[in-house]
mmCIF file of C-alpha atoms in Angstrom:
data_model
loop_
_atom_site.group_PDB
_atom_site.id
_atom_site.type_symbol
_atom_site.label_atom_id
_atom_site.label_comp_id
_atom_site.label_asym_id
_atom_site.label_seq_id
_atom_site.Cartn_x
_atom_site.Cartn_y
_atom_site.Cartn_z
ATOM 1 C CA UNK A 73 18.924 1.903 1.092
ATOM 2 C CA UNK A 74 17.285 -0.484 4.068
ATOM 3 C CA UNK A 75 18.781 -3.268 2.927
ATOM 4 C CA UNK A 76 21.407 -3.150 5.453
ATOM 5 C CA UNK A 77 19.744 -2.884 8.130
ATOM 6 C CA UNK A 78 17.751 -5.851 7.128
ATOM 7 C CA UNK A 79 21.330 -7.386 6.478
ATOM 8 C CA UNK A 80 22.289 -6.687 9.908
ATOM 9 C CA UNK A 81 18.959 -8.107 11.431
ATOM 10 C CA UNK A 82 19.371 -10.992 9.528
ATOM 11 C CA UNK A 83 22.949 -11.885 10.930
ATOM 12 C CA UNK A 84 21.642 -11.441 14.236
ATOM 13 C CA UNK A 85 19.771 -13.833 13.849
ATOM 14 C CA UNK A 86 21.276 -16.635 12.242
ATOM 15 C CA UNK A 87 24.284 -16.140 14.992
ATOM 16 C CA UNK A 88 21.493 -15.823 18.120
ATOM 17 C CA UNK A 89 20.621 -19.032 16.713
ATOM 18 C CA UNK A 90 23.833 -20.780 15.779
ATOM 19 C CA UNK A 91 25.074 -19.747 19.496
ATOM 20 C CA UNK A 92 22.323 -21.456 20.852
ATOM 21 C CA UNK A 93 22.790 -24.659 18.037
ATOM 22 C CA UNK A 94 26.660 -25.328 19.696
ATOM 23 C CA UNK A 95 27.932 -26.559 16.194
ATOM 24 C CA UNK A 96 31.170 -25.678 14.738
ATOM 25 C CA UNK A 97 30.413 -23.752 12.146
ATOM 26 C CA UNK A 98 27.660 -22.296 9.709
ATOM 27 C CA UNK A 99 28.144 -23.539 5.845
ATOM 28 C CA UNK A 100 25.172 -22.063 4.346
ATOM 29 C CA UNK A 101 22.609 -19.658 5.233
ATOM 30 C CA UNK A 102 18.778 -19.875 3.918
ATOM 31 C CA UNK A 103 16.227 -16.485 2.914
ATOM 32 C CA UNK A 104 12.677 -16.631 2.023
ATOM 33 C CA UNK A 105 12.356 -13.035 0.798
ATOM 34 C CA UNK A 106 9.512 -12.672 -1.436
ATOM 35 C CA UNK A 107 9.100 -10.767 -4.614
ATOM 36 C CA UNK A 108 6.711 -8.388 -3.418
ATOM 37 C CA UNK A 109 8.427 -7.618 0.303
ATOM 38 C CA UNK A 110 10.015 -4.204 -0.955
ATOM 39 C CA UNK A 111 13.549 -5.615 -0.343
ATOM 40 C CA UNK A 112 15.605 -5.248 -3.524
ATOM 41 C CA UNK A 113 18.005 -8.888 -4.309
ATOM 42 C CA UNK A 114 20.677 -7.414 -5.300
ATOM 43 C CA UNK A 115 21.001 -3.853 -2.832
ATOM 44 C CA UNK A 116 20.353 -7.190 -0.334
ATOM 45 C CA UNK A 117 23.361 -9.127 -1.598
ATOM 46 C CA UNK A 118 26.119 -6.532 -0.899
ATOM 47 C CA UNK A 119 25.075 -5.824 1.853
ATOM 48 C CA UNK A 120 25.435 -9.043 3.538
ATOM 49 C CA UNK A 121 28.503 -8.790 1.990
ATOM 50 C CA UNK A 122 29.118 -5.763 4.484
ATOM 51 C CA UNK A 123 27.069 -7.448 7.623
ATOM 52 C CA UNK A 124 28.555 -10.817 8.023
ATOM 53 C CA UNK A 125 32.230 -9.843 7.926
ATOM 54 C CA UNK A 126 33.920 -11.590 10.915
ATOM 55 C CA UNK A 127 30.746 -12.986 12.293
ATOM 56 C CA UNK A 128 29.729 -16.937 12.199
ATOM 57 C CA UNK A 129 28.562 -16.131 8.454
ATOM 58 C CA UNK A 130 31.512 -14.891 7.059
ATOM 59 C CA UNK A 131 32.343 -18.231 4.904
ATOM 60 C CA UNK A 132 28.800 -19.270 5.018
ATOM 61 C CA UNK A 133 27.081 -19.534 0.941
ATOM 62 C CA UNK A 134 24.262 -17.388 0.965
ATOM 63 C CA UNK A 135 20.592 -19.104 -0.135
ATOM 64 C CA UNK A 136 18.039 -16.737 -1.387
ATOM 65 C CA UNK A 137 14.313 -18.097 -2.004
ATOM 66 C CA UNK A 138 12.330 -15.188 -3.764
ATOM 67 C CA UNK A 139 9.062 -16.474 -4.154
ATOM 68 C CA UNK A 140 6.783 -15.274 -6.537
ATOM 69 C CA UNK A 141 3.538 -13.674 -4.958
ATOM 70 C CA UNK A 142 -0.134 -14.833 -5.014
ATOM 71 C CA UNK A 143 -2.531 -12.675 -4.945
ATOM 72 C CA UNK A 144 -6.674 -13.729 -4.819
ATOM 73 C CA UNK A 145 -9.513 -11.057 -6.004
ATOM 74 C CA UNK A 146 -11.753 -10.086 -3.338
ATOM 75 C CA UNK A 147 -14.211 -9.355 -6.378
ATOM 76 C CA UNK A 148 -14.623 -13.068 -7.999
ATOM 77 C CA UNK A 149 -12.172 -14.682 -6.349
ATOM 78 C CA UNK A 150 -9.880 -16.054 -8.081
ATOM 79 C CA UNK A 151 -6.367 -16.919 -7.202
ATOM 80 C CA UNK A 152 -3.476 -15.924 -9.273
ATOM 81 C CA UNK A 153 0.367 -14.624 -9.618
ATOM 82 C CA UNK A 154 1.184 -11.714 -9.040
ATOM 83 C CA UNK A 155 5.013 -10.709 -10.450
ATOM 84 C CA UNK A 156 5.021 -6.545 -9.063
ATOM 85 C CA UNK A 157 3.638 -4.290 -6.539
ATOM 86 C CA UNK A 158 0.360 -2.880 -8.876
ATOM 87 C CA UNK A 159 -1.588 -5.941 -10.437
ATOM 88 C CA UNK A 160 -5.171 -6.460 -11.595
ATOM 89 C CA UNK A 161 -7.521 -9.520 -11.542
ATOM 90 C CA UNK A 162 -6.494 -11.056 -14.936
ATOM 91 C CA UNK A 163 -10.286 -12.197 -15.163
ATOM 92 C CA UNK A 164 -12.309 -9.103 -13.871
ATOM 93 C CA UNK A 165 -9.809 -6.650 -14.166
ATOM 94 C CA UNK A 166 -10.184 -4.971 -10.899
ATOM 95 C CA UNK A 167 -8.132 -4.334 -8.125
ATOM 96 C CA UNK A 168 -9.809 -5.263 -5.013
ATOM 97 C CA UNK A 169 -7.363 -7.969 -4.099
ATOM 98 C CA UNK A 170 -5.544 -9.281 -1.348
ATOM 99 C CA UNK A 171 -2.160 -10.434 -0.941
ATOM 100 C CA UNK A 172 -1.624 -13.944 0.105
ATOM 101 C CA UNK A 173 1.718 -15.093 -0.892
ATOM 102 C CA UNK A 174 5.047 -13.051 -1.875
ATOM 103 C CA UNK A 175 5.727 -10.344 1.125
ATOM 104 C CA UNK A 176 8.055 -12.910 3.052
ATOM 105 C CA UNK A 177 11.388 -12.172 4.862
ATOM 106 C CA UNK A 178 12.211 -14.944 6.790
ATOM 107 C CA UNK A 179 15.373 -16.619 7.870
ATOM 108 C CA UNK A 180 14.946 -20.095 7.347
ATOM 109 C CA UNK A 181 17.642 -22.272 7.937
ATOM 110 C CA UNK A 182 21.301 -22.383 8.767
ATOM 111 C CA UNK A 183 23.250 -25.382 7.483
ATOM 112 C CA UNK A 184 25.822 -26.238 10.712
ATOM 113 C CA UNK A 185 29.209 -28.645 11.084
ATOM 114 C CA UNK A 186 29.409 -30.153 14.343
ATOM 115 C CA UNK B 122 27.649 0.541 11.584
ATOM 116 C CA UNK B 123 25.534 2.164 10.103
ATOM 117 C CA UNK B 124 21.867 0.774 8.478
ATOM 118 C CA UNK B 125 22.348 2.083 4.960
ATOM 119 C CA UNK B 126 25.793 1.658 3.766
ATOM 120 C CA UNK B 127 27.473 -0.092 5.851
ATOM 121 C CA UNK B 128 30.255 2.010 6.751
ATOM 122 C CA UNK B 129 31.640 2.411 10.037
ATOM 123 C CA UNK B 130 30.857 5.917 10.478
ATOM 124 C CA UNK B 131 31.322 7.215 14.015
ATOM 125 C CA UNK B 132 29.379 10.051 13.852
ATOM 126 C CA UNK B 133 25.958 7.510 12.974
ATOM 127 C CA UNK B 134 24.890 7.593 16.036
ATOM 128 C CA UNK B 135 20.676 7.799 16.598
ATOM 129 C CA UNK B 136 20.186 10.748 18.933
ATOM 130 C CA UNK B 137 16.524 11.389 20.899
ATOM 131 C CA UNK B 138 16.165 15.351 22.226
ATOM 132 C CA UNK B 139 14.271 17.669 23.549
ATOM 133 C CA UNK B 140 14.156 21.477 21.992
ATOM 134 C CA UNK B 141 17.132 23.315 23.881
ATOM 135 C CA UNK B 142 18.002 20.348 25.024
ATOM 136 C CA UNK B 143 22.198 19.325 24.073
ATOM 137 C CA UNK B 144 22.317 16.517 21.537
ATOM 138 C CA UNK B 145 23.423 12.852 21.620
ATOM 139 C CA UNK B 146 22.023 10.196 23.147
ATOM 140 C CA UNK B 147 23.168 6.727 21.855
ATOM 141 C CA UNK B 148 19.956 4.049 21.126
ATOM 142 C CA UNK B 149 21.826 1.807 18.919
ATOM 143 C CA UNK B 150 24.914 0.043 19.918
ATOM 144 C CA UNK B 151 25.241 -2.927 17.073
ATOM 145 C CA UNK B 152 27.611 -6.100 18.890
ATOM 146 C CA UNK B 153 28.966 -6.683 15.382
ATOM 147 C CA UNK B 154 32.492 -6.077 15.148
ATOM 148 C CA UNK B 155 33.839 -5.114 11.887
ATOM 149 C CA UNK B 156 37.896 -4.674 10.559
ATOM 150 C CA UNK B 157 39.051 -1.199 10.393
ATOM 151 C CA UNK B 158 40.415 -2.061 6.431
ATOM 152 C CA UNK B 159 37.376 -2.183 3.778
ATOM 153 C CA UNK B 160 37.950 -4.941 1.390
ATOM 154 C CA UNK B 161 35.334 -6.090 -1.035
ATOM 155 C CA UNK B 162 34.361 -9.838 -1.670
ATOM 156 C CA UNK B 163 31.778 -11.545 -3.272
ATOM 157 C CA UNK B 164 30.384 -14.716 -2.245
ATOM 158 C CA UNK B 165 30.375 -16.741 -5.462
ATOM 159 C CA UNK B 166 34.265 -16.476 -5.952
ATOM 160 C CA UNK B 167 35.120 -17.716 -2.275
ATOM 161 C CA UNK B 168 38.032 -20.461 -2.254
ATOM 162 C CA UNK B 169 37.256 -21.536 0.986
ATOM 163 C CA UNK B 170 37.526 -25.881 0.854
ATOM 164 C CA UNK B 171 34.053 -27.551 1.154
ATOM 165 C CA UNK B 172 36.044 -31.343 2.167
ATOM 166 C CA UNK B 173 33.625 -31.791 4.978
ATOM 167 C CA UNK B 174 34.366 -35.378 5.307
ATOM 168 C CA UNK B 175 35.311 -35.013 9.659
ATOM 169 C CA UNK B 176 32.017 -33.006 9.547
ATOM 170 C CA UNK B 177 28.726 -33.820 11.226
ATOM 171 C CA UNK B 178 26.124 -31.488 8.899
ATOM 172 C CA UNK B 179 22.958 -30.527 10.314
ATOM 173 C CA UNK B 180 20.314 -27.947 9.526
ATOM 174 C CA UNK B 181 18.758 -25.769 11.542
ATOM 175 C CA UNK B 182 14.887 -24.899 11.085
ATOM 176 C CA UNK B 183 15.159 -21.109 11.986
ATOM 177 C CA UNK B 184 11.421 -19.741 10.049
ATOM 178 C CA UNK B 185 12.101 -16.433 11.430
ATOM 179 C CA UNK B 186 11.057 -13.769 10.432
ATOM 180 C CA UNK B 187 13.622 -11.214 9.774
ATOM 181 C CA UNK B 188 11.645 -7.430 11.044
ATOM 182 C CA UNK B 189 10.000 -10.168 14.147
ATOM 183 C CA UNK B 190 12.735 -7.936 16.682
ATOM 184 C CA UNK B 191 11.151 -4.289 15.140
ATOM 185 C CA UNK B 192 8.097 -6.110 15.104
ATOM 186 C CA UNK B 193 8.134 -7.225 18.893
ATOM 187 C CA UNK B 194 8.719 -3.534 19.602
ATOM 188 C CA UNK B 195 6.157 -2.337 17.477
ATOM 189 C CA UNK B 196 3.986 -4.841 19.280
ATOM 190 C CA UNK B 197 4.546 -2.750 22.538
ATOM 191 C CA UNK B 198 4.850 0.536 21.055
ATOM 192 C CA UNK B 199 0.723 -0.225 19.773
ATOM 193 C CA UNK B 200 0.205 -2.153 23.742
ATOM 194 C CA UNK B 201 0.762 1.356 25.522
ATOM 195 C CA UNK B 202 -0.968 3.683 23.017
ATOM 196 C CA UNK B 203 -4.156 1.254 23.535
ATOM 197 C CA UNK B 204 -3.838 1.382 27.262
ATOM 198 C CA UNK B 205 -3.156 5.021 27.213
ATOM 199 C CA UNK B 206 -6.301 5.578 25.194
ATOM 200 C CA UNK B 207 -3.591 7.309 22.138
ATOM 201 C CA UNK B 208 -3.878 7.635 18.748
ATOM 202 C CA UNK B 209 -0.742 7.328 16.480
ATOM 203 C CA UNK B 210 -0.152 9.105 13.110
ATOM 204 C CA UNK B 211 3.094 7.897 11.259
ATOM 205 C CA UNK B 212 3.424 11.050 8.438
ATOM 206 C CA UNK B 213 5.265 9.125 5.464
ATOM 207 C CA UNK B 214 6.589 11.035 2.409
ATOM 208 C CA UNK B 215 9.272 12.868 0.193
ATOM 209 C CA UNK B 216 11.663 14.842 1.905
ATOM 210 C CA UNK B 217 9.918 18.611 0.996
ATOM 211 C CA UNK B 218 6.616 17.484 0.848
ATOM 212 C CA UNK B 219 5.445 19.239 3.352
ATOM 213 C CA UNK B 220 4.945 17.002 6.044
ATOM 214 C CA UNK B 221 5.845 19.699 8.861
ATOM 215 C CA UNK B 222 3.687 22.422 7.713
ATOM 216 C CA UNK B 223 0.816 20.295 7.836
ATOM 217 C CA UNK B 224 1.371 19.096 11.014
ATOM 218 C CA UNK B 225 2.411 23.232 12.275
ATOM 219 C CA UNK B 226 -1.267 24.126 10.791
ATOM 220 C CA UNK B 227 -2.946 21.299 12.637
ATOM 221 C CA UNK B 228 -1.280 21.946 15.873
ATOM 222 C CA UNK B 229 -2.379 25.146 16.109
ATOM 223 C CA UNK B 230 -6.294 24.262 14.863
ATOM 224 C CA UNK B 231 -6.524 21.639 17.303
ATOM 225 C CA UNK B 232 -4.365 22.164 19.943
ATOM 226 C CA UNK B 233 -6.897 23.725 22.463
ATOM 227 C CA UNK B 234 -9.028 20.488 22.396
ATOM 228 C CA UNK B 235 -7.052 17.576 21.877
ATOM 229 C CA UNK B 236 -3.682 17.000 23.450
ATOM 230 C CA UNK B 237 -1.089 16.394 20.760
ATOM 231 C CA UNK B 238 2.667 15.151 21.130
ATOM 232 C CA UNK B 239 5.228 15.018 18.521
ATOM 233 C CA UNK B 240 8.223 12.923 17.622
ATOM 234 C CA UNK B 241 9.676 14.348 14.744
ATOM 235 C CA UNK B 242 12.319 11.880 12.648
ATOM 236 C CA UNK B 243 14.860 13.548 10.570
ATOM 237 C CA UNK B 244 18.595 12.058 9.778
ATOM 238 C CA UNK B 245 20.395 15.705 11.324
ATOM 239 C CA UNK B 246 19.353 18.859 13.053
ATOM 240 C CA UNK B 247 16.924 20.196 15.582
ATOM 241 C CA UNK B 248 15.214 22.331 13.168
ATOM 242 C CA UNK B 249 11.454 20.584 12.452
ATOM 243 C CA UNK B 250 11.638 19.802 17.007
ATOM 244 C CA UNK B 251 11.987 23.375 16.781
ATOM 245 C CA UNK B 252 9.282 24.677 14.863
ATOM 246 C CA UNK B 253 6.523 22.079 15.921
ATOM 247 C CA UNK B 254 7.962 23.862 19.168
ATOM 248 C CA UNK B 255 7.122 26.757 18.309
ATOM 249 C CA UNK B 256 3.425 25.807 17.170
ATOM 250 C CA UNK B 257 2.571 24.720 19.965
ATOM 251 C CA UNK B 258 2.570 20.858 20.793
ATOM 252 C CA UNK B 259 5.341 18.976 22.962
ATOM 253 C CA UNK B 260 7.910 17.083 20.794
ATOM 254 C CA UNK B 261 11.009 14.847 20.776
ATOM 255 C CA UNK B 262 13.621 15.288 17.655
ATOM 256 C CA UNK B 263 15.160 11.691 16.470
ATOM 257 C CA UNK B 264 18.023 12.535 14.431
ATOM 258 C CA UNK B 265 18.897 8.651 12.861
ATOM 259 C CA UNK B 266 22.292 9.826 11.740
ATOM 260 C CA UNK B 267 22.788 8.512 8.955
ATOM 261 C CA UNK B 268 19.853 5.818 8.951
ATOM 262 C CA UNK B 269 16.569 6.532 6.655
ATOM 263 C CA UNK B 270 13.967 5.849 8.716
ATOM 264 C CA UNK B 271 12.336 5.082 12.174
ATOM 265 C CA UNK B 272 12.065 2.115 13.556
ATOM 266 C CA UNK B 273 9.933 0.556 16.661
ATOM 267 C CA UNK B 274 12.981 0.724 18.998
ATOM 268 C CA UNK B 275 13.858 4.705 18.724
ATOM 269 C CA UNK B 276 9.871 5.155 18.334
ATOM 270 C CA UNK B 277 9.741 3.699 22.038
ATOM 271 C CA UNK B 278 12.466 5.749 23.616
ATOM 272 C CA UNK B 279 11.227 8.732 21.782
ATOM 273 C CA UNK B 280 7.732 8.447 23.085
ATOM 274 C CA UNK B 281 9.070 7.259 26.681
ATOM 275 C CA UNK B 282 10.549 10.913 26.938
ATOM 276 C CA UNK B 283 7.585 12.529 25.563
ATOM 277 C CA UNK B 284 5.604 11.185 28.968
ATOM 278 C CA UNK B 285 2.233 11.902 27.113
ATOM 279 C CA UNK B 286 -0.692 11.880 28.514
ATOM 280 C CA UNK B 287 -4.142 9.588 28.332
ATOM 281 C CA UNK B 288 -6.315 10.515 25.694
ATOM 282 C CA UNK B 289 -3.840 11.919 23.349
ATOM 283 C CA UNK B 290 -2.802 12.401 19.440
ATOM 284 C CA UNK B 291 0.618 11.345 18.874
ATOM 285 C CA UNK B 292 2.258 12.204 15.425
ATOM 286 C CA UNK B 293 4.887 10.585 14.208
ATOM 287 C CA UNK B 294 6.851 12.281 11.251
ATOM 288 C CA UNK B 295 9.095 10.341 9.464
ATOM 289 C CA UNK B 296 12.216 10.220 8.097
ATOM 290 C CA UNK B 297 11.480 12.115 4.563
ATOM 291 C CA UNK B 298 12.025 8.890 2.307
ATOM 292 C CA UNK B 299 9.589 6.918 0.035
ATOM 293 C CA UNK B 300 11.197 3.975 0.289
ATOM 294 C CA UNK B 301 12.167 2.209 3.711
ATOM 295 C CA UNK B 302 10.021 3.826 6.524
ATOM 296 C CA UNK B 303 7.275 1.607 4.452
ATOM 297 C CA UNK B 304 8.490 -1.379 5.879
ATOM 298 C CA UNK B 305 9.220 -0.579 9.474
ATOM 299 C CA UNK B 306 5.964 -0.794 11.635
ATOM 300 C CA UNK B 307 6.432 1.502 14.859
ATOM 301 C CA UNK B 308 3.305 0.453 16.076
ATOM 302 C CA UNK B 309 0.908 3.443 14.798
ATOM 303 C CA UNK B 310 -2.721 3.366 14.348
ATOM 304 C CA UNK B 311 -2.651 4.773 10.951
ATOM 305 C CA UNK B 312 -0.484 5.164 8.220
ATOM 306 C CA UNK B 313 -0.569 8.350 6.219
ATOM 307 C CA UNK B 314 1.657 9.456 3.241
ATOM 308 C CA UNK B 315 2.202 12.505 1.900
ATOM 309 C CA UNK B 316 2.437 13.390 -1.485
ATOM 310 C CA UNK B 317 2.538 16.952 -3.074
ATOM 311 C CA UNK B 318 1.747 18.394 -6.485
ATOM 312 C CA UNK B 319 5.316 19.216 -7.419
ATOM 313 C CA UNK B 320 6.203 15.866 -7.307
ATOM 314 C CA UNK B 321 4.415 14.370 -10.662
ATOM 315 C CA UNK B 322 1.473 12.529 -10.621
ATOM 316 C CA UNK B 323 2.953 8.914 -11.056
ATOM 317 C CA UNK B 324 4.698 8.779 -8.178
ATOM 318 C CA UNK B 325 2.549 5.773 -6.650
ATOM 319 C CA UNK B 326 3.228 3.457 -9.404
ATOM 320 C CA UNK B 327 6.800 4.201 -9.332
ATOM 321 C CA UNK B 328 6.378 3.793 -5.424
ATOM 322 C CA UNK B 329 3.931 0.988 -4.447
ATOM 323 C CA UNK B 330 5.274 -0.364 -1.792
ATOM 324 C CA UNK B 331 4.061 2.872 0.471
ATOM 325 C CA UNK B 332 1.219 3.674 -1.171
ATOM 326 C CA UNK B 333 0.332 0.164 -0.424
ATOM 327 C CA UNK B 334 1.202 0.414 3.326
ATOM 328 C CA UNK B 335 -0.815 3.304 3.973
ATOM 329 C CA UNK B 336 -4.742 4.019 4.824
ATOM 330 C CA UNK B 337 -4.579 7.324 4.318
ATOM 331 C CA UNK B 338 -2.966 9.188 1.134
ATOM 332 C CA UNK B 339 -2.938 13.510 1.290
ATOM 333 C CA UNK B 340 -2.485 15.133 -1.855
ATOM 334 C CA UNK B 341 -0.848 18.710 -0.367
ATOM 335 C CA UNK B 342 0.230 22.169 -2.101
ATOM 336 C CA UNK B 343 -2.719 22.313 -4.056
ATOM 337 C CA UNK B 344 -2.812 25.709 -4.211
ATOM 338 C CA UNK B 345 0.255 25.276 -6.445
ATOM 339 C CA UNK B 346 -2.422 23.307 -8.873
ATOM 340 C CA UNK B 347 -2.512 26.057 -11.578
ATOM 341 C CA UNK B 348 1.355 26.105 -12.374
ATOM 342 C CA UNK B 349 2.230 22.527 -12.574
ATOM 343 C CA UNK B 350 1.267 19.548 -14.393
ATOM 344 C CA UNK B 351 0.348 17.433 -12.064
ATOM 345 C CA UNK B 352 -3.339 15.210 -12.786
ATOM 346 C CA UNK B 353 -5.217 15.212 -9.337
ATOM 347 C CA UNK B 354 -7.560 12.406 -10.711
ATOM 348 C CA UNK B 355 -4.816 9.996 -12.353
ATOM 349 C CA UNK B 356 -2.618 10.510 -9.357
ATOM 350 C CA UNK B 357 -5.761 9.258 -7.508
ATOM 351 C CA UNK B 358 -6.331 6.419 -9.829
ATOM 352 C CA UNK B 359 -2.952 5.551 -9.660
ATOM 353 C CA UNK B 360 -2.395 5.161 -6.026
ATOM 354 C CA UNK B 361 -5.796 3.087 -6.277
ATOM 355 C CA UNK B 362 -4.467 0.738 -8.272
ATOM 356 C CA UNK B 363 -1.999 0.143 -5.924
ATOM 357 C CA UNK B 364 -3.979 0.164 -2.547
ATOM 358 C CA UNK B 365 -7.640 -0.410 -3.612
ATOM 359 C CA UNK B 366 -8.521 1.278 0.217
ATOM 360 C CA UNK B 367 -6.852 4.481 0.546
ATOM 361 C CA UNK B 368 -8.788 6.989 1.209
ATOM 362 C CA UNK B 369 -7.605 10.534 0.044
ATOM 363 C CA UNK B 370 -7.471 14.692 1.219
ATOM 364 C CA UNK B 371 -5.883 17.175 -1.236
ATOM 365 C CA UNK B 372 -4.873 20.067 1.227
ATOM 366 C CA UNK B 373 -3.139 23.301 0.787
ATOM 367 C CA UNK B 374 -0.974 23.666 3.531
ATOM 368 C CA UNK B 375 -0.043 27.313 2.902
ATOM 369 C CA UNK B 376 -3.817 28.133 2.233
ATOM 370 C CA UNK B 377 -5.473 26.343 4.802
ATOM 371 C CA UNK B 378 -7.780 24.657 1.689
ATOM 372 C CA UNK B 379 -9.150 21.367 2.518
ATOM 373 C CA UNK B 380 -8.026 21.562 5.612
ATOM 374 C CA UNK B 381 -11.099 21.194 7.664
ATOM 375 C CA UNK B 382 -11.550 17.955 6.122
ATOM 376 C CA UNK B 383 -8.229 16.479 7.039
ATOM 377 C CA UNK B 384 -8.894 17.161 10.818
ATOM 378 C CA UNK B 385 -12.163 16.119 10.788
ATOM 379 C CA UNK B 386 -10.872 13.087 10.051
ATOM 380 C CA UNK B 387 -8.391 13.364 12.561
ATOM 381 C CA UNK B 388 -10.955 13.616 15.452
ATOM 382 C CA UNK B 389 -13.499 11.172 14.384
ATOM 383 C CA UNK B 390 -10.591 9.161 14.079
ATOM 384 C CA UNK B 391 -9.774 10.417 17.885
ATOM 385 C CA UNK B 392 -13.398 9.713 19.009
ATOM 386 C CA UNK B 393 -13.886 6.368 18.190
ATOM 387 C CA UNK B 394 -10.735 4.330 19.204
#
């Protein structure tokens, strides 16, 4: 449900950067949304369709990078990939883990035409 | 534009009101302009032409956090709370888990010894603010319209309106929703997630994001345990799988069972800030 406010923030950031750049049009918008960022990808893509209407992003292609999660076990030190929010250390089976990667929520870049 | 579904419902404005005050003070105005007709289109099926022969293409590295606007305001709230020596608690749960009842009891129990304030978040109505007002704490109601969560800007406006004194405890009761509030930092000192025993003990597995972001988990309505299939041991086990650092309180806001431990935690954290 919160994907629409995320989409509006994305458009906001991109429009400001576009204005600063002095370019003529945006052809591609690249986002980095981690697998464990709490975002439903389909919902975000749907929300983006609405949010870009009548903005400089309307015709831009949306590129979505989805980095997988990386966690570290605080007990045995093992680093391991995670794909879900609930995970235990594959080695010692403990739940005392820290997430190192996978919560990214970033506007990475814009591809523009001058 | 509505932050939830993208509709252009003009009634969808945020209002921040004191009990008895006329409502509708708009906080957000989105800059985006939208056509008055709805039409859908898919990105994959665009037929615009890709001939860029006359244009110079270049990449602008943006590298900006999408929530940066909210996070900046949250940091400002945090600084304000810190300067005023305020402990702020963000209460999050599904609708109907007993957030407001728990607050009513807490206010009655602690209002003589602590300066308490409440920011109430709901989509509509002054109902909760009126309950809190009756319990005896200064309160501001934030109505989010169609919005599904509080954000740092709303809390900023609400807290200004409350004119909180130094050395206070501020409760922020989020919109009843176990998904969206987890993503939005409000500048709070601690996050509390509340689950009631009528909800099912696998909630932490179904909605892990909110449990992951919390410091405290309150299990409410334990007076109903004899009548429901809710396993307290299991819910704690699941919640700890999601968040190893959670502290639990088992309470009944109806019978007062377990509430003294909760009050103890509040006063201890209030004194420690």
